[in-house]
Short mmCIF file of C-alpha atoms in Angstrom, two decimals:
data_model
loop_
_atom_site.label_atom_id
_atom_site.label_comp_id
_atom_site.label_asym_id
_atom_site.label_seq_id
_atom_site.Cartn_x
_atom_site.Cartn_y
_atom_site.Cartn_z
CA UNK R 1 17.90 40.21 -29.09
CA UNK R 2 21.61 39.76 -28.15
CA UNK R 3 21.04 40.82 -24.40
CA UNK R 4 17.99 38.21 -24.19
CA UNK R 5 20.03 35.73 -25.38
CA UNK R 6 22.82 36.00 -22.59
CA UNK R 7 19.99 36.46 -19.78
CA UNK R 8 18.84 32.89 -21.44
CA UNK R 9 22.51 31.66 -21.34
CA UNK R 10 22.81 32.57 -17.44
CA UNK R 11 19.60 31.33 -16.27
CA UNK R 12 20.60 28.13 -18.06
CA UNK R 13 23.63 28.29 -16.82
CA UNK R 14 22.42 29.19 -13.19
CA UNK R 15 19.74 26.02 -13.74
CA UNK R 16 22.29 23.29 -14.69
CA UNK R 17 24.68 24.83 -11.71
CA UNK R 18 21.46 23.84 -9.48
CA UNK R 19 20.88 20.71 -10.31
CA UNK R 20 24.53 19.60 -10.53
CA UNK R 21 24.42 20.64 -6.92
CA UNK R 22 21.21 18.84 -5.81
CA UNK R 23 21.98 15.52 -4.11
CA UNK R 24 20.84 12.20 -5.86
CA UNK R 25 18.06 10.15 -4.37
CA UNK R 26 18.83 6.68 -3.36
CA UNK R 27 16.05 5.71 -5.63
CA UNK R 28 15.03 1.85 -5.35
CA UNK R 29 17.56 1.22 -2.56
CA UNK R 30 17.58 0.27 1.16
CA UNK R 31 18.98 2.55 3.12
CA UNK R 32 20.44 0.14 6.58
CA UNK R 33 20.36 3.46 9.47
CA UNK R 34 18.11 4.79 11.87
CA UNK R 35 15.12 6.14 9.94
CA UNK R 36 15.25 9.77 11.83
CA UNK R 37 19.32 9.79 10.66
CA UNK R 38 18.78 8.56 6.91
CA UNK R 39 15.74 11.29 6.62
CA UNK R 40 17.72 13.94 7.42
CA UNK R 41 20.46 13.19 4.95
CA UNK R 42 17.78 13.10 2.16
CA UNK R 43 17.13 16.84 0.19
CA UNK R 44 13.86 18.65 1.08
CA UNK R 45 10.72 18.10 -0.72
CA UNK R 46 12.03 15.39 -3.24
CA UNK R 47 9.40 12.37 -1.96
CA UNK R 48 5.76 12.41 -3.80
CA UNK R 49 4.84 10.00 -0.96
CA UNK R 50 5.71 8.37 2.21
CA UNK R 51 4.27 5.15 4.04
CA UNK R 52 4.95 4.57 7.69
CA UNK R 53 4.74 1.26 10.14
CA UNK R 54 6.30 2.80 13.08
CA UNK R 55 6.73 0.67 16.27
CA UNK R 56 3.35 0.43 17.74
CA UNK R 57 4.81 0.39 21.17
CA UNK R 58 2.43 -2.79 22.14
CA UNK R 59 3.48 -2.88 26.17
CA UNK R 60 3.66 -6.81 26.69
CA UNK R 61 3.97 -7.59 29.79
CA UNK R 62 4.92 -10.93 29.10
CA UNK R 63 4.60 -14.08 27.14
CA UNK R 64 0.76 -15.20 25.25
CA UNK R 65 -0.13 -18.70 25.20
CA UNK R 66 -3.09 -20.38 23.16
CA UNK R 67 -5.69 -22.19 25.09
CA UNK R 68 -3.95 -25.52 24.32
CA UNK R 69 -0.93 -24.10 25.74
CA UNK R 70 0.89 -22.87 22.50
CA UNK R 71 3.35 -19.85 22.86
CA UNK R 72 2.08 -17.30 20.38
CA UNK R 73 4.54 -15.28 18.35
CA UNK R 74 3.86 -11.97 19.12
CA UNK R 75 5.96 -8.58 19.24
CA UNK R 76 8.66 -8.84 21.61
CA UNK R 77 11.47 -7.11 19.69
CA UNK R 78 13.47 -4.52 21.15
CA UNK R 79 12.53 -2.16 18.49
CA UNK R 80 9.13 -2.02 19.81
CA UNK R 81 10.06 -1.14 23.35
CA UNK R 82 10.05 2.28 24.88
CA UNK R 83 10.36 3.16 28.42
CA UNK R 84 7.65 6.09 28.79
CA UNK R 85 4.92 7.39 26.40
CA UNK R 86 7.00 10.50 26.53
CA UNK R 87 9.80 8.55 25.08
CA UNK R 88 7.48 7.48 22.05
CA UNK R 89 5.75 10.95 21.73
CA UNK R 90 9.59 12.41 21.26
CA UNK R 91 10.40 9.45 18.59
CA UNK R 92 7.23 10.01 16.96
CA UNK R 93 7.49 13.85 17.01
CA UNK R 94 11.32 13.70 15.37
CA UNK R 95 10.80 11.43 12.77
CA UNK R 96 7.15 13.16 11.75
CA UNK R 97 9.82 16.51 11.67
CA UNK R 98 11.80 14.64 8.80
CA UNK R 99 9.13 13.12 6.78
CA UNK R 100 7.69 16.66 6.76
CA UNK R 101 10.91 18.23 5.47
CA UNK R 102 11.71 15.79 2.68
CA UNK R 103 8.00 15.22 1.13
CA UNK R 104 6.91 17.19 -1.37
CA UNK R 105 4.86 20.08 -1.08
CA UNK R 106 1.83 18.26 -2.38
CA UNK R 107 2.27 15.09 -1.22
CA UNK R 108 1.03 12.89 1.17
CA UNK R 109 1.93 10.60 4.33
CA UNK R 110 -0.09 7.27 5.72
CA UNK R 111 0.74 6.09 8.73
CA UNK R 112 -0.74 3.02 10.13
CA UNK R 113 -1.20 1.62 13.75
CA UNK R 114 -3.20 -0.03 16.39
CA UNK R 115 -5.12 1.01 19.51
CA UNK R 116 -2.02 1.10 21.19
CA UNK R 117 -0.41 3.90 19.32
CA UNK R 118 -2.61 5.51 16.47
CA UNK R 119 -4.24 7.96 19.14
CA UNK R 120 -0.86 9.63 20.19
CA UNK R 121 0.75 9.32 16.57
CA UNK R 122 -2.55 11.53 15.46
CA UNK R 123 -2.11 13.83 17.40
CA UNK R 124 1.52 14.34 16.96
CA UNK R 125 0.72 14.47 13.06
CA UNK R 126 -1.69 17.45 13.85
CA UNK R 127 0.57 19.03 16.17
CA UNK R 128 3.53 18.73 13.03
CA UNK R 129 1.38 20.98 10.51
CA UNK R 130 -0.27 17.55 8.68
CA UNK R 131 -3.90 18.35 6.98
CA UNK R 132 -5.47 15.06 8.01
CA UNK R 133 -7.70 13.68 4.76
CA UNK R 134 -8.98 10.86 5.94
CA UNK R 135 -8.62 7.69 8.45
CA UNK R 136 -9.15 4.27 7.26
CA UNK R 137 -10.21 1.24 9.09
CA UNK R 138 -8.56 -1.77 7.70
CA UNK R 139 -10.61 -4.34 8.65
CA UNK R 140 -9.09 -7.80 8.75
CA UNK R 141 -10.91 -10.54 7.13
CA UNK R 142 -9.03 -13.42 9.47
CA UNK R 143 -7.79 -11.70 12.33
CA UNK R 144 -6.20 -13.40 14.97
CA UNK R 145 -8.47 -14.18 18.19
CA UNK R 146 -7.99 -13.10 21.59
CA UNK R 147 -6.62 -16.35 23.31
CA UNK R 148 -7.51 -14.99 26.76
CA UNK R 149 -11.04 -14.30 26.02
CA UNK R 150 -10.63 -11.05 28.08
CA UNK R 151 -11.00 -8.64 25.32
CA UNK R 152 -12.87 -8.38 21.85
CA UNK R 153 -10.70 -9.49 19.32
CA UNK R 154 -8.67 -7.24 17.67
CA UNK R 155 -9.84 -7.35 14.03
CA UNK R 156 -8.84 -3.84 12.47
CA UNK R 157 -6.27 -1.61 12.73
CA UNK R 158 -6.17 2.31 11.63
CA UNK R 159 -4.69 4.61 8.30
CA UNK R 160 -4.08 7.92 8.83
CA UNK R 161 -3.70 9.92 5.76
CA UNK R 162 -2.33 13.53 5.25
CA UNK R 163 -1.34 16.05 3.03
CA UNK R 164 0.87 18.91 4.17
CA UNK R 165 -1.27 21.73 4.15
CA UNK R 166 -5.12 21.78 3.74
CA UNK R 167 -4.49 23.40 0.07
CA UNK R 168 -2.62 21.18 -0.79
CA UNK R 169 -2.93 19.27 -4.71
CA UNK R 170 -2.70 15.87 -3.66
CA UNK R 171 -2.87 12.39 -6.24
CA UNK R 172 -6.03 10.91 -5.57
CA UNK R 173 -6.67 8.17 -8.43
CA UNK R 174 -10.36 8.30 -7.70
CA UNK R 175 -11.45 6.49 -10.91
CA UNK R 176 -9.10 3.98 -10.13
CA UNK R 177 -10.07 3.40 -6.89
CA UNK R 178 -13.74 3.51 -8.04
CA UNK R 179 -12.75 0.29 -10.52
CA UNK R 180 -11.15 -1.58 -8.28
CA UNK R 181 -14.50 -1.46 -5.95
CA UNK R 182 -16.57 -2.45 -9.15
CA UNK R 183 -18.10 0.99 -9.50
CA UNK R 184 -18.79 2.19 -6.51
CA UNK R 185 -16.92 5.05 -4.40
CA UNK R 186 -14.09 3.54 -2.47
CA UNK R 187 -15.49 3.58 1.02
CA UNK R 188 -12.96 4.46 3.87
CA UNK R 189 -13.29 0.72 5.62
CA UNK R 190 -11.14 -1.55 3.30
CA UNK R 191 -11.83 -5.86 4.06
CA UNK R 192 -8.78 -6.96 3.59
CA UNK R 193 -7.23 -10.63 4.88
CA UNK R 194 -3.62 -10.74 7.15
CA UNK R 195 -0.29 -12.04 6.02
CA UNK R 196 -0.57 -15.98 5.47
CA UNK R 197 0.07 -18.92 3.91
CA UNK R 198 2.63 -18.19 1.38
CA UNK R 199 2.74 -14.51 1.55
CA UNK R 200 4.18 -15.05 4.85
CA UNK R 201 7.75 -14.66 5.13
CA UNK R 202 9.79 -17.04 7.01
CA UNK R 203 13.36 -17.85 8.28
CA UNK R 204 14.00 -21.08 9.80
CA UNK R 205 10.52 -22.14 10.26
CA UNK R 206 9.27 -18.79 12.08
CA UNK R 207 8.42 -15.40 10.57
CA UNK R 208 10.68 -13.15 9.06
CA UNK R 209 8.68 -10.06 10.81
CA UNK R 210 6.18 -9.81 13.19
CA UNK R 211 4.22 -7.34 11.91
CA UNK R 212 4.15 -7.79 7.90
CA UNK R 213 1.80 -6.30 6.58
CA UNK R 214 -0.07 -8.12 3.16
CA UNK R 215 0.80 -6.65 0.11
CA UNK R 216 -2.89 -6.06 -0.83
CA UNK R 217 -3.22 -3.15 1.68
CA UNK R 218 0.07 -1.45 -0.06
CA UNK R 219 -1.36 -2.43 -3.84
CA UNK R 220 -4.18 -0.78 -2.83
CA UNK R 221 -2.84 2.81 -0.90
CA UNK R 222 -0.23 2.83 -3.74
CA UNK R 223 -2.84 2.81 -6.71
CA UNK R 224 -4.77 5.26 -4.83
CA UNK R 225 -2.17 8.24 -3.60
CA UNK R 226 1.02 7.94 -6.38
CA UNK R 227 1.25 7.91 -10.33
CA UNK R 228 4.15 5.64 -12.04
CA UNK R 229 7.43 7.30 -11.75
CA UNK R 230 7.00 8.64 -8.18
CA UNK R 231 8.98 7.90 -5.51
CA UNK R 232 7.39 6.14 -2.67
CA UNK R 233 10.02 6.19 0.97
CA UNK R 234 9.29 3.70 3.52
CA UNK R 235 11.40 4.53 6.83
CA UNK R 236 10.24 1.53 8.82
CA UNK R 237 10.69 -0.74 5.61
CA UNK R 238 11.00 -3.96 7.33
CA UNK R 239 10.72 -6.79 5.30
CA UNK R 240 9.77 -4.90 2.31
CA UNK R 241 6.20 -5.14 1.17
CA UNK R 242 6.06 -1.00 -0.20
CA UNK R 243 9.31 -1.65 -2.44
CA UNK R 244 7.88 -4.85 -3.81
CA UNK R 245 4.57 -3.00 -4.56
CA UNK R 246 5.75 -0.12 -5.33
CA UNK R 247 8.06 -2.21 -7.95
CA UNK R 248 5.12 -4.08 -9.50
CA UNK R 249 3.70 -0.46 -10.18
CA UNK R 250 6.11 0.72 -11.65
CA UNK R 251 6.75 3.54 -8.53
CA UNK R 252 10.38 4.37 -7.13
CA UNK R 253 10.65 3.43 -3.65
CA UNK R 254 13.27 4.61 -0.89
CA UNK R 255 13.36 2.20 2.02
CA UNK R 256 15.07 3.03 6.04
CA UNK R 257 15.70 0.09 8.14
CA UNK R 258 18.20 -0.78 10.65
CA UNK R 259 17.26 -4.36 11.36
CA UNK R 260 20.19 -6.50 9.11
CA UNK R 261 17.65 -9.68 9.54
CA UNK R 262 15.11 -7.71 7.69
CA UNK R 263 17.08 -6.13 5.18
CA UNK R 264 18.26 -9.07 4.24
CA UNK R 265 14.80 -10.49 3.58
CA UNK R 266 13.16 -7.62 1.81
CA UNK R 267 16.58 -7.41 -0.68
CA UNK R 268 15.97 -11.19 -1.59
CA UNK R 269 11.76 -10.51 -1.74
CA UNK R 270 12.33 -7.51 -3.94
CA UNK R 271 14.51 -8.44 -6.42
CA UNK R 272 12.33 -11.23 -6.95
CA UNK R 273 9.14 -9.83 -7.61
CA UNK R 274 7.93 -8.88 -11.03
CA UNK R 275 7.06 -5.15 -12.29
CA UNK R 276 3.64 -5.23 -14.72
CA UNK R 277 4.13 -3.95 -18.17
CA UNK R 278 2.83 -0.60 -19.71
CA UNK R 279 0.02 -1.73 -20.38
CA UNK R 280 -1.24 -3.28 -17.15
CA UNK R 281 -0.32 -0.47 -15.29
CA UNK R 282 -2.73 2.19 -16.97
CA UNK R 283 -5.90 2.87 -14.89
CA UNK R 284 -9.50 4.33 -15.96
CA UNK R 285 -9.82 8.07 -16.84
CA UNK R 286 -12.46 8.34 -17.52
CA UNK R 287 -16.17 8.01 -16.51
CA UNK R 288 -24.90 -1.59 -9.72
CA UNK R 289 -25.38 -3.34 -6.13
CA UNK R 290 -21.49 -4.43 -5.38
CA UNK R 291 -20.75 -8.08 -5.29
CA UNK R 292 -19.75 -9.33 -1.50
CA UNK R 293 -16.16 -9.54 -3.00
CA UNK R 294 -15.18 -6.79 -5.49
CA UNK R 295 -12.96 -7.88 -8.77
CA UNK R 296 -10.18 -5.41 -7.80
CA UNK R 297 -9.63 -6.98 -4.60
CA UNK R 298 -8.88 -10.83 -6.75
CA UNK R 299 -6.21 -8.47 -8.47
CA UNK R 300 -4.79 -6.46 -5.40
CA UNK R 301 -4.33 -9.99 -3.77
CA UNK R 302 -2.82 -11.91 -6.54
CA UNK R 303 -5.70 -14.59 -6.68
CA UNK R 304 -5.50 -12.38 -10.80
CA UNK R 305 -2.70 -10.79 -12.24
CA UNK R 306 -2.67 -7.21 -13.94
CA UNK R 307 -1.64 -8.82 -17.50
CA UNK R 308 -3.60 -11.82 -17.55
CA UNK R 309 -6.27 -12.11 -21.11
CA UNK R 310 -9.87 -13.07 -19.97
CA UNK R 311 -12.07 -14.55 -22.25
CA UNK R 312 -15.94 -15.34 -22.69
CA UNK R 313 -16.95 -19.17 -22.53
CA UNK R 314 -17.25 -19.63 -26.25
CA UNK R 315 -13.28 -17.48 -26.92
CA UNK R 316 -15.77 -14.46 -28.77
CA UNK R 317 -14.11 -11.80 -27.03
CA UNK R 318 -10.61 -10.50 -25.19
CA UNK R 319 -9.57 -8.86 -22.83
CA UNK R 320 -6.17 -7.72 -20.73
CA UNK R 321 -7.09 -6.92 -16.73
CA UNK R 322 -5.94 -3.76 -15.52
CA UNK R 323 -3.61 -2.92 -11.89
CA UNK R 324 -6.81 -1.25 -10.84
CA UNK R 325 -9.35 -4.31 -12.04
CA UNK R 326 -10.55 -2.96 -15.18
CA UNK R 327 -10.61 -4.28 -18.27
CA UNK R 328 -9.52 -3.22 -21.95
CA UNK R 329 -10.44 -4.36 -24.94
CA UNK R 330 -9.36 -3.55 -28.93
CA UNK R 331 -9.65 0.19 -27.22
CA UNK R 332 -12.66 0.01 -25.37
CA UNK R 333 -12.19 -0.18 -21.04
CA UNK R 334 -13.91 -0.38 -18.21
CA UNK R 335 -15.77 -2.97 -15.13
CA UNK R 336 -16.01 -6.59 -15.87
CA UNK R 337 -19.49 -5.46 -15.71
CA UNK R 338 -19.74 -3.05 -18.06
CA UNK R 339 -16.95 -3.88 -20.83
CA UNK R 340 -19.02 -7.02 -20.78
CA UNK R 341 -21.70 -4.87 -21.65
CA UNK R 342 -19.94 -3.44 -24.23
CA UNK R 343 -18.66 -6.45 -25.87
CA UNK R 344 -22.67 -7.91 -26.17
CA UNK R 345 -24.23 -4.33 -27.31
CA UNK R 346 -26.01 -5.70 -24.00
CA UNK R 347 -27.49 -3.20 -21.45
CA UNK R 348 -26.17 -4.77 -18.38
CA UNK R 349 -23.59 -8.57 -17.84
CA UNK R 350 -23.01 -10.44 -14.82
CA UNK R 351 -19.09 -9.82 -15.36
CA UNK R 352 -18.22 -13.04 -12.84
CA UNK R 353 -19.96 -15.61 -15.03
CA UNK R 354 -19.26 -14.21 -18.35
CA UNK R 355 -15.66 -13.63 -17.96
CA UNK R 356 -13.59 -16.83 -17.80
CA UNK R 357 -9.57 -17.39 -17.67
CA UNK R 358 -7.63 -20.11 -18.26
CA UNK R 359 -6.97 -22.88 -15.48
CA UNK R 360 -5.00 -26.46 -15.87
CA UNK R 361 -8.23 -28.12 -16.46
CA UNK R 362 -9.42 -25.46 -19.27
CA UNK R 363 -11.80 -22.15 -19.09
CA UNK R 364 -13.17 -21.29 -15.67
CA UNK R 365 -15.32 -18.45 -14.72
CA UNK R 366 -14.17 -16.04 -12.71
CA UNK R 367 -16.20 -15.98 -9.88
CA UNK R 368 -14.61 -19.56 -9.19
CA UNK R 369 -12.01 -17.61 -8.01
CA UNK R 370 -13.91 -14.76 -5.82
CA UNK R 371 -14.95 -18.11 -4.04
CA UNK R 372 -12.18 -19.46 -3.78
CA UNK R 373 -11.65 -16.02 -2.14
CA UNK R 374 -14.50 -15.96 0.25
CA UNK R 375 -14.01 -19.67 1.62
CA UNK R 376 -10.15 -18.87 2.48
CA UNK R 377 -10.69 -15.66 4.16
CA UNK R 378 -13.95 -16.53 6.11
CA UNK R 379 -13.53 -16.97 9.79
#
């Protein structure tokens, strides 16, 4: 007994000595350096998940102009420049090196781009030892047009997402992801509407990035691929949509970014945005024709808060909306469909009309608001 005692002591011992030694994450900081630099300074396998907006290397050859002679404010920074494709392969290929060392052995890596880059960065992901799970088109809903009339217009732009091995036990919230979409499998072509109007970050009358990307497409890959408490690294943070996200979930989040401009901005957008509380932030475990516009996507956009109480018209029944779109009620959970349901002892509710929330001018249903929805993000 006395010797398996002092083999307890020393392993203790030998435990503690470890993790004394292991370097601290930066956890919920920005980290202003070159993203391949501030990688490598970060301990191996300690990320559960990484999200990447590299430079998509657009090639500009000059200035666009609108039709009515309009300069349009495009990419033209220098961080987007490189001289050869060979010089972008090499980028792409170091800092894919780095984000491989530091992420956990099961977790996972989305990287998004355009036609202009997603090709070479998929192949470069392959090439690194990446398990490729699945690409997703991210279809926008109000895409800008093509000016010149020369092309289509550009109105998606690509998701890669990996694990690191093909074995690998990756987070997938699948129920989650199956509420937010109303009950119905989460399909690998997301509609989901640009930066605008006020999500649209501006300095001095212009916008704060070029290439921000909404915070709907992060709510969204965020709820899907990480559980509260994990730590979420951004190394082309920019002006900070993942750590604002990743705050409102209640996820850690690492951000990289050189760009003083931007850091500035995403410090002041951060600390400003609010996290939801315990109980908005747990999503369905357990166990239709879909609307044109599903519930979840009112709460990944804002348009309803995780937190907010719905009501019936006549105040009967309560209930608290969910960070994946569900609904709870004195225990029970599920669709606005089918807590509806519930709530009746029906067989089936139209969750838009029954559910209502409160507006200046008293109860409105919700599908007022999954119009409102539709008429700002038709073309």
């Amino acid at each position: 007994m006395g010797v398996l005692t002092k083999i307890e002591r020393r392993g203790r011992a030998r435990t503690q000595q470890a993790r004394d030694a292991a370097p601290v994450l930066p956890l919920d900081q920005i980290l202003m350096d070159d993203c391949i630099a501030a990688m490598r300074a970060l301990p191996a396998r300690s990320v559960d998940m990484i999200f990447a907006d590299p430079p998509y290397n657009l090639q500009l050859g000059g200035d666009l102009y609108r039709p009515e002679g309009g300069r349009v404010d495009a990419v033209t920074n220098d961080w987007d420049r490189f001289d050869t494709f060979e010089a972008y392969d090499r980028f792409t290929r170091a800092w894919l090196a780095e984000a491989r060392r530091i992420l956990k052995d099961n977790g996972t890596i989305w990287v998004i781009g355009s036609y202009h880059n997603i090709f070479r960065v998929g192949a470069a992901i392959q090439d690194a030892g990446y398990w490729i799970l699945n690409d997703i088109i991210w279809r926008k809903a109000n895409p800008m047009p093509n000016f010149k009339g020369t092309r289509f217009t550009n109105a998606h732009e690509t998701l890669i997402w990996a694990s690191k091995s093909e074995d690998a036990r990756y987070t997938f919230n699948y129920r989650a992801m199956k509420t937010l979409n109303d009950e119905l499998q989460m399909r690998s072509d997301w509609v989901l509407p640009i930066c605008a109007g006020q999500e649209r970050l501006k300095r001095g009358g212009t916008k704060a990035h070029p290439t921000q990307k909404p915070e709907a497409l992060l709510y969204r890959v965020l709820l899907a691929c990480t559980k509260p408490g994990d730590v979420v690294l951004d190394p082309f943070f920019g002006t900070g949509t993942t750590g604002a996200v990743a705050k409102r979930l209640g996820r850690h989040w690492i951000g990289i970014e050189r760009e003083a401009d931007y850091v500035e901005v995403a410090r002041e957008r951060i600390a400003a945005a609010l996290p939801l509380d315990e109980s908005a932030l747990r999503t369905m475990q357990s166990p239709a024709a879909a609307p044109r516009v599903a519930f979840g996507l009112l709460v990944e956009t804002g348009m309803i808060r995780p937190g907010t109480v719905l009501t019936d018209a006549k105040r009967r029944f309560r209930a608290t909306v969910g960070a994946d779109g569900s609904l709870v009620s004195d225990g029970a959970s599920g669709s606005i469909h089918r807590l509806g349901a519930i709530l009746q002892g029906a067989p089936s509710c139209n969750g838009w009309t029954f559910w209502h929330y409160e507006a200046e001018d008293g109860l409105k249903p919700i599908d007022a608001l999954r119009q409102t929805y539709l008429l700002a993000t038709q073309p």
